[in-house]
Amino acid sequence: MKIFIDSADLDEIAQGFAWGVVDGVTTNPSLLKMAVEKRVKTGESLDLKAYITRILEVAGKTPVSLEVTEYSAGGMIRQGERLYELFNPVAENVVIKIPVNPAFKDRDATHFDGIKAIQALAQKGIPVNCTLIFTPEQAFLAAKAGAAFVSPFAGRIDDDLRKKARIRFDKTDYFPAEGMENNGDILEDNGITSGIDLVQQCVYIIEQYGFKTEVLAASLRNPRQVRESAIVGAHIATLPFNVIKDMLKHHKTYEGMESFTADIVPEYVDLTSN
Ligand code: E4P
């Protein structure tokens, strides 16, 4: 399973790549806002074009998703093309992120605008990451339209299941992959019993029918969800920087370091130092 870093923070992205474990980057408008605000807070004047260019350079040849902010098919296609034209020459690694269904309650986008935009961009050879996927059938249609990646939002499904059942939780709290029982019933949303279940169903459909699309498990909030994404065969997991760091932590590892360090014999150190 590949690991992408889910961040628009250049420092985090650079560190992730320096560690040699990151295979790509995903951004979204909220992540970009956070990164911009962080820079502005330090008094830095921000040239957004130069900033995004730097992210693309740091990512090298690995895919970097940049999300559109338009919501009509025409608007998303134009903006996707513009982003691609502007930034793909930097490192040939731009992927355009398109919401599977950008309809709003009170705006005029149609439910198929996302699918239309995916198809138009894919036909022009522009890779698309289809985002905001909450059902396997959304992933299926996005794959049919030619999306290179589909992003099921595991954590937000878990949030939704708990919220509807009025269960209190923190954003990073683990939600069991096999589902959560509440008053004798397993919580579910139209047959989806957890975020990992959503990822698994997407992987199953994509692989069953031989799509080239990769399932990019998104909205993962803790290391155990990363493990479970790998177990159910997600092709990629996109992770906040903190989750990548947390994947290495274990109290027994710390404890082992303490005891091994206490037992080091000086002769061994002499032998192995210059
Ligand atoms: C991925 O690209 C998504 O935008 C992201 O993983 C969402 O994560 P969140 O639900 O923790 O905000």
Short mmCIF file of C-alpha atoms and ligand atoms in Angstrom, two decimals:
data_model
loop_
_atom_site.label_atom_id
_atom_site.label_comp_id
_atom_site.label_asym_id
_atom_site.label_seq_id
_atom_site.Cartn_x
_atom_site.Cartn_y
_atom_site.Cartn_z
CA MET A 1 0.00 0.00 0.00
CA LYS A 2 1.33 3.42 -0.93
CA ILE A 3 1.25 6.24 1.60
CA PHE A 4 0.34 9.77 0.61
CA ILE A 5 0.63 12.70 2.98
CA ASP A 6 -2.69 14.50 3.47
CA SER A 7 -1.36 18.00 3.93
CA ALA A 8 -0.65 21.30 2.23
CA ASP A 9 1.97 22.22 4.82
CA LEU A 10 5.30 22.40 3.02
CA ASP A 11 7.34 21.64 6.16
CA GLU A 12 5.34 18.48 6.85
CA ILE A 13 5.48 17.40 3.22
CA ALA A 14 9.24 17.94 3.06
CA GLN A 15 9.78 15.93 6.25
CA GLY A 16 7.57 13.08 5.06
CA PHE A 17 9.51 12.82 1.80
CA ALA A 18 12.84 13.11 3.61
CA TRP A 19 11.89 10.05 5.68
CA GLY A 20 11.47 8.12 2.44
CA VAL A 21 8.02 6.73 3.21
CA VAL A 22 5.76 9.08 1.29
CA ASP A 23 4.54 8.26 -2.22
CA GLY A 24 2.37 11.28 -2.97
CA VAL A 25 0.40 14.24 -1.58
CA THR A 26 -3.27 15.08 -1.26
CA THR A 27 -4.50 18.57 -0.55
CA ASN A 28 -7.96 20.04 -0.20
CA PRO A 29 -9.21 23.62 0.30
CA SER A 30 -9.31 23.23 4.10
CA LEU A 31 -5.72 21.90 4.25
CA LEU A 32 -4.53 24.72 1.98
CA LYS A 33 -6.30 27.29 4.16
CA MET A 34 -4.55 25.91 7.27
CA ALA A 35 -1.14 25.97 5.56
CA VAL A 36 -1.64 29.51 4.27
CA GLU A 37 -2.83 30.76 7.67
CA LYS A 38 0.20 29.17 9.35
CA ARG A 39 2.57 31.02 6.98
CA VAL A 40 0.70 34.31 7.27
CA LYS A 41 0.79 34.06 11.09
CA THR A 42 4.57 33.95 11.03
CA GLY A 43 4.52 37.25 9.13
CA GLU A 44 5.60 35.66 5.86
CA SER A 45 4.11 37.13 2.70
CA LEU A 46 2.80 34.21 0.72
CA ASP A 47 3.12 33.80 -3.02
CA LEU A 48 0.66 30.93 -3.49
CA LYS A 49 1.91 30.00 -6.96
CA ALA A 50 5.48 29.71 -5.70
CA TYR A 51 4.29 27.83 -2.62
CA ILE A 52 2.37 25.21 -4.61
CA THR A 53 5.29 24.96 -7.05
CA ARG A 54 7.57 24.12 -4.12
CA ILE A 55 5.17 21.38 -2.94
CA LEU A 56 5.25 19.86 -6.42
CA GLU A 57 9.05 20.00 -6.54
CA VAL A 58 9.38 18.38 -3.12
CA ALA A 59 6.98 15.61 -4.19
CA GLY A 60 9.23 14.89 -7.18
CA LYS A 61 7.52 12.56 -9.61
CA THR A 62 4.90 11.39 -7.09
CA PRO A 63 1.24 12.45 -7.56
CA VAL A 64 -0.01 15.65 -5.91
CA SER A 65 -3.78 16.21 -5.81
CA LEU A 66 -4.99 19.79 -6.21
CA GLU A 67 -8.72 20.29 -5.70
CA VAL A 68 -11.05 22.39 -7.82
CA THR A 69 -13.26 24.97 -6.13
CA GLU A 70 -15.82 25.35 -8.91
CA TYR A 71 -18.93 23.18 -8.80
CA SER A 72 -20.42 23.17 -12.31
CA ALA A 73 -19.05 20.68 -14.83
CA GLY A 74 -17.84 23.49 -17.11
CA GLY A 75 -16.27 25.40 -14.22
CA MET A 76 -14.50 22.33 -12.85
CA ILE A 77 -13.21 21.32 -16.27
CA ARG A 78 -11.87 24.84 -16.96
CA GLN A 79 -10.32 25.12 -13.51
CA GLY A 80 -8.89 21.60 -13.68
CA GLU A 81 -7.31 22.35 -17.05
CA ARG A 82 -5.95 25.66 -15.77
CA LEU A 83 -4.44 24.06 -12.65
CA TYR A 84 -2.92 21.33 -14.78
CA GLU A 85 -1.53 23.76 -17.35
CA LEU A 86 -0.14 26.03 -14.64
CA PHE A 87 1.41 23.40 -12.38
CA ASN A 88 1.93 20.13 -14.23
CA PRO A 89 5.01 21.42 -16.11
CA VAL A 90 6.77 21.81 -12.72
CA ALA A 91 7.21 18.09 -12.07
CA GLU A 92 4.57 16.32 -14.17
CA ASN A 93 2.81 15.09 -11.07
CA VAL A 94 -0.46 17.03 -10.86
CA VAL A 95 -3.71 15.18 -10.23
CA ILE A 96 -6.95 17.14 -10.29
CA LYS A 97 -9.30 16.48 -7.39
CA ILE A 98 -12.98 16.53 -8.33
CA PRO A 99 -15.90 15.99 -5.92
CA VAL A 100 -17.98 13.01 -7.00
CA ASN A 101 -21.13 15.10 -6.72
CA PRO A 102 -20.70 18.84 -6.27
CA ALA A 103 -24.41 19.60 -5.95
CA PHE A 104 -25.51 22.00 -3.21
CA LYS A 105 -29.01 22.31 -1.86
CA ASP A 106 -29.48 25.82 -3.21
CA ARG A 107 -27.08 26.13 -6.13
CA ASP A 108 -27.48 25.03 -9.70
CA ALA A 109 -24.90 22.25 -10.08
CA THR A 110 -26.41 18.98 -11.19
CA HIS A 111 -25.73 15.67 -9.56
CA PHE A 112 -23.73 14.47 -12.58
CA ASP A 113 -21.44 17.50 -12.88
CA GLY A 114 -18.63 15.70 -11.01
CA ILE A 115 -18.91 12.62 -13.22
CA LYS A 116 -18.98 14.79 -16.36
CA ALA A 117 -15.90 16.70 -15.23
CA ILE A 118 -14.03 13.48 -14.42
CA GLN A 119 -14.82 12.06 -17.83
CA ALA A 120 -13.83 15.23 -19.70
CA LEU A 121 -10.52 15.63 -17.85
CA ALA A 122 -9.67 11.92 -18.05
CA GLN A 123 -10.30 11.97 -21.81
CA LYS A 124 -7.76 14.80 -22.10
CA GLY A 125 -5.22 12.66 -20.25
CA ILE A 126 -5.48 14.65 -17.01
CA PRO A 127 -5.47 12.30 -14.01
CA VAL A 128 -8.36 12.77 -11.62
CA ASN A 129 -8.73 11.96 -7.94
CA CYS A 130 -12.46 11.70 -7.26
CA THR A 131 -13.10 12.94 -3.74
CA LEU A 132 -15.92 12.99 -1.17
CA ILE A 133 -16.82 9.34 -1.78
CA PHE A 134 -19.20 7.93 0.83
CA THR A 135 -20.67 4.95 -1.03
CA PRO A 136 -19.18 2.15 -3.14
CA GLU A 137 -21.59 3.07 -5.93
CA GLN A 138 -20.15 6.58 -6.09
CA ALA A 139 -16.70 5.00 -6.42
CA PHE A 140 -18.00 2.67 -9.13
CA LEU A 141 -19.40 5.54 -11.23
CA ALA A 142 -16.23 7.62 -10.76
CA ALA A 143 -14.12 4.65 -11.89
CA LYS A 144 -16.37 4.17 -14.93
CA ALA A 145 -15.94 7.86 -15.77
CA GLY A 146 -12.16 7.35 -15.78
CA ALA A 147 -10.95 8.56 -12.37
CA ALA A 148 -7.36 7.50 -11.70
CA PHE A 149 -8.07 7.53 -7.95
CA VAL A 150 -11.23 7.29 -5.86
CA SER A 151 -11.12 8.62 -2.30
CA PRO A 152 -13.54 7.03 0.18
CA PHE A 153 -13.66 9.16 3.34
CA ALA A 154 -13.41 6.53 6.07
CA GLY A 155 -13.21 8.81 9.12
CA ARG A 156 -16.16 10.96 8.11
CA ILE A 157 -18.37 7.87 7.71
CA ASP A 158 -17.40 6.82 11.24
CA ASP A 159 -18.16 10.37 12.47
CA ASP A 160 -21.56 10.24 10.82
CA LEU A 161 -22.47 6.82 12.25
CA ARG A 162 -21.56 7.95 15.77
CA LYS A 163 -23.25 11.35 15.44
CA LYS A 164 -26.52 9.82 14.26
CA ALA A 165 -26.41 7.43 17.24
CA ARG A 166 -25.56 10.38 19.55
CA ILE A 167 -22.31 8.72 20.62
CA ARG A 168 -19.70 11.20 21.86
CA PHE A 169 -16.25 10.86 20.28
CA ASP A 170 -13.05 12.68 19.50
CA LYS A 171 -11.87 13.04 15.91
CA THR A 172 -8.99 10.58 16.33
CA ASP A 173 -10.95 7.95 18.31
CA TYR A 174 -10.79 4.46 16.83
CA PHE A 175 -13.96 3.12 15.25
CA PRO A 176 -14.04 -0.69 14.88
CA ALA A 177 -13.62 -1.85 11.30
CA GLU A 178 -16.17 -4.60 11.92
CA GLY A 179 -18.76 -2.05 13.05
CA MET A 180 -20.02 -0.65 16.35
CA GLU A 181 -22.88 -2.06 18.36
CA ASN A 182 -25.36 0.37 19.86
CA ASN A 183 -28.42 -0.78 21.84
CA GLY A 184 -28.17 -4.22 20.28
CA ASP A 185 -27.90 -2.99 16.67
CA ILE A 186 -24.82 -2.54 14.49
CA LEU A 187 -24.63 1.09 13.35
CA GLU A 188 -24.92 1.39 9.58
CA ASP A 189 -25.45 3.83 6.75
CA ASN A 190 -27.17 2.14 3.84
CA GLY A 191 -25.21 -1.08 4.35
CA ILE A 192 -21.92 0.57 5.30
CA THR A 193 -20.93 -0.34 8.84
CA SER A 194 -17.63 1.54 9.16
CA GLY A 195 -15.22 3.68 7.18
CA ILE A 196 -13.01 0.65 6.65
CA ASP A 197 -16.03 -1.32 5.44
CA LEU A 198 -16.57 1.45 2.86
CA VAL A 199 -12.92 1.20 1.76
CA GLN A 200 -13.18 -2.59 1.52
CA GLN A 201 -16.36 -2.48 -0.57
CA CYS A 202 -14.77 0.07 -2.93
CA VAL A 203 -11.65 -2.13 -3.32
CA TYR A 204 -13.79 -5.19 -3.97
CA ILE A 205 -15.79 -3.54 -6.76
CA ILE A 206 -12.79 -1.85 -8.39
CA GLU A 207 -10.81 -5.09 -8.44
CA GLN A 208 -13.73 -7.33 -9.35
CA TYR A 209 -14.21 -5.45 -12.62
CA GLY A 210 -10.57 -4.76 -13.42
CA PHE A 211 -10.68 -0.95 -13.29
CA LYS A 212 -7.26 0.73 -13.42
CA THR A 213 -8.53 3.14 -10.74
CA GLU A 214 -6.73 3.04 -7.39
CA VAL A 215 -8.63 3.19 -4.12
CA LEU A 216 -7.15 5.93 -1.99
CA ALA A 217 -8.38 5.51 1.59
CA ALA A 218 -8.87 9.05 2.91
CA SER A 219 -9.96 10.72 6.12
CA LEU A 220 -7.94 8.22 8.19
CA ARG A 221 -7.39 9.50 11.70
CA ASN A 222 -5.30 6.87 13.53
CA PRO A 223 -2.68 4.15 12.85
CA ARG A 224 -5.09 1.27 13.38
CA GLN A 225 -7.23 2.54 10.50
CA VAL A 226 -4.10 2.59 8.35
CA ARG A 227 -3.40 -1.04 9.25
CA GLU A 228 -6.99 -1.97 8.47
CA SER A 229 -6.90 -0.10 5.15
CA ALA A 230 -3.86 -2.20 4.23
CA ILE A 231 -5.58 -5.40 5.37
CA VAL A 232 -8.62 -4.74 3.17
CA GLY A 233 -6.35 -4.02 0.20
CA ALA A 234 -6.55 -0.23 -0.23
CA HIS A 235 -4.03 0.72 -2.91
CA ILE A 236 -3.14 3.97 -1.13
CA ALA A 237 -3.77 5.55 2.27
CA THR A 238 -3.53 9.31 2.56
CA LEU A 239 -2.49 10.33 6.05
CA PRO A 240 -2.13 13.47 8.10
CA PHE A 241 1.48 13.97 9.20
CA ASN A 242 0.61 13.14 12.83
CA VAL A 243 -0.84 9.79 11.86
CA ILE A 244 2.36 8.92 9.96
CA LYS A 245 4.37 9.76 13.09
CA ASP A 246 1.97 7.87 15.39
CA MET A 247 2.42 4.72 13.29
CA LEU A 248 5.89 4.28 14.78
CA LYS A 249 4.97 4.75 18.43
CA HIS A 250 4.58 1.94 20.97
CA HIS A 251 5.25 1.98 24.71
CA LYS A 252 7.11 -1.36 24.50
CA THR A 253 9.41 0.09 21.84
CA TYR A 254 10.27 2.97 24.22
CA GLU A 255 10.71 0.52 27.08
CA GLY A 256 12.94 -1.74 24.96
CA MET A 257 15.11 1.22 24.01
CA GLU A 258 15.56 2.08 27.70
CA SER A 259 16.60 -1.44 28.67
CA PHE A 260 18.88 -2.07 25.66
CA THR A 261 20.55 1.29 26.21
CA ALA A 262 21.11 0.51 29.90
CA ASP A 263 22.77 -2.80 28.95
CA ILE A 264 25.29 -1.50 26.41
CA VAL A 265 28.81 -2.75 27.22
CA PRO A 266 31.52 -0.14 26.52
CA GLU A 267 33.70 -2.71 24.70
CA TYR A 268 30.93 -3.15 22.11
CA VAL A 269 30.76 0.59 21.54
CA ASP A 270 34.57 0.77 21.19
CA LEU A 271 34.49 -2.05 18.68
CA THR A 272 31.90 -0.35 16.50
CA SER A 273 33.12 3.25 16.60
CA ASN A 274 35.99 4.66 14.55
C1 E4P B 1 -8.33 13.61 1.49
O1 E4P B 1 -7.78 14.08 0.57
C2 E4P B 1 -9.36 14.27 2.32
O2 E4P B 1 -9.54 15.56 1.91
C3 E4P B 1 -9.03 14.16 3.75
O3 E4P B 1 -8.43 12.91 4.03
C4 E4P B 1 -10.19 14.45 4.67
O4 E4P B 1 -9.85 14.14 6.00
P1 E4P B 1 -10.73 14.61 7.25
O5 E4P B 1 -12.05 13.95 7.17
O6 E4P B 1 -9.96 14.16 8.46
O7 E4P B 1 -10.84 16.10 7.16
#
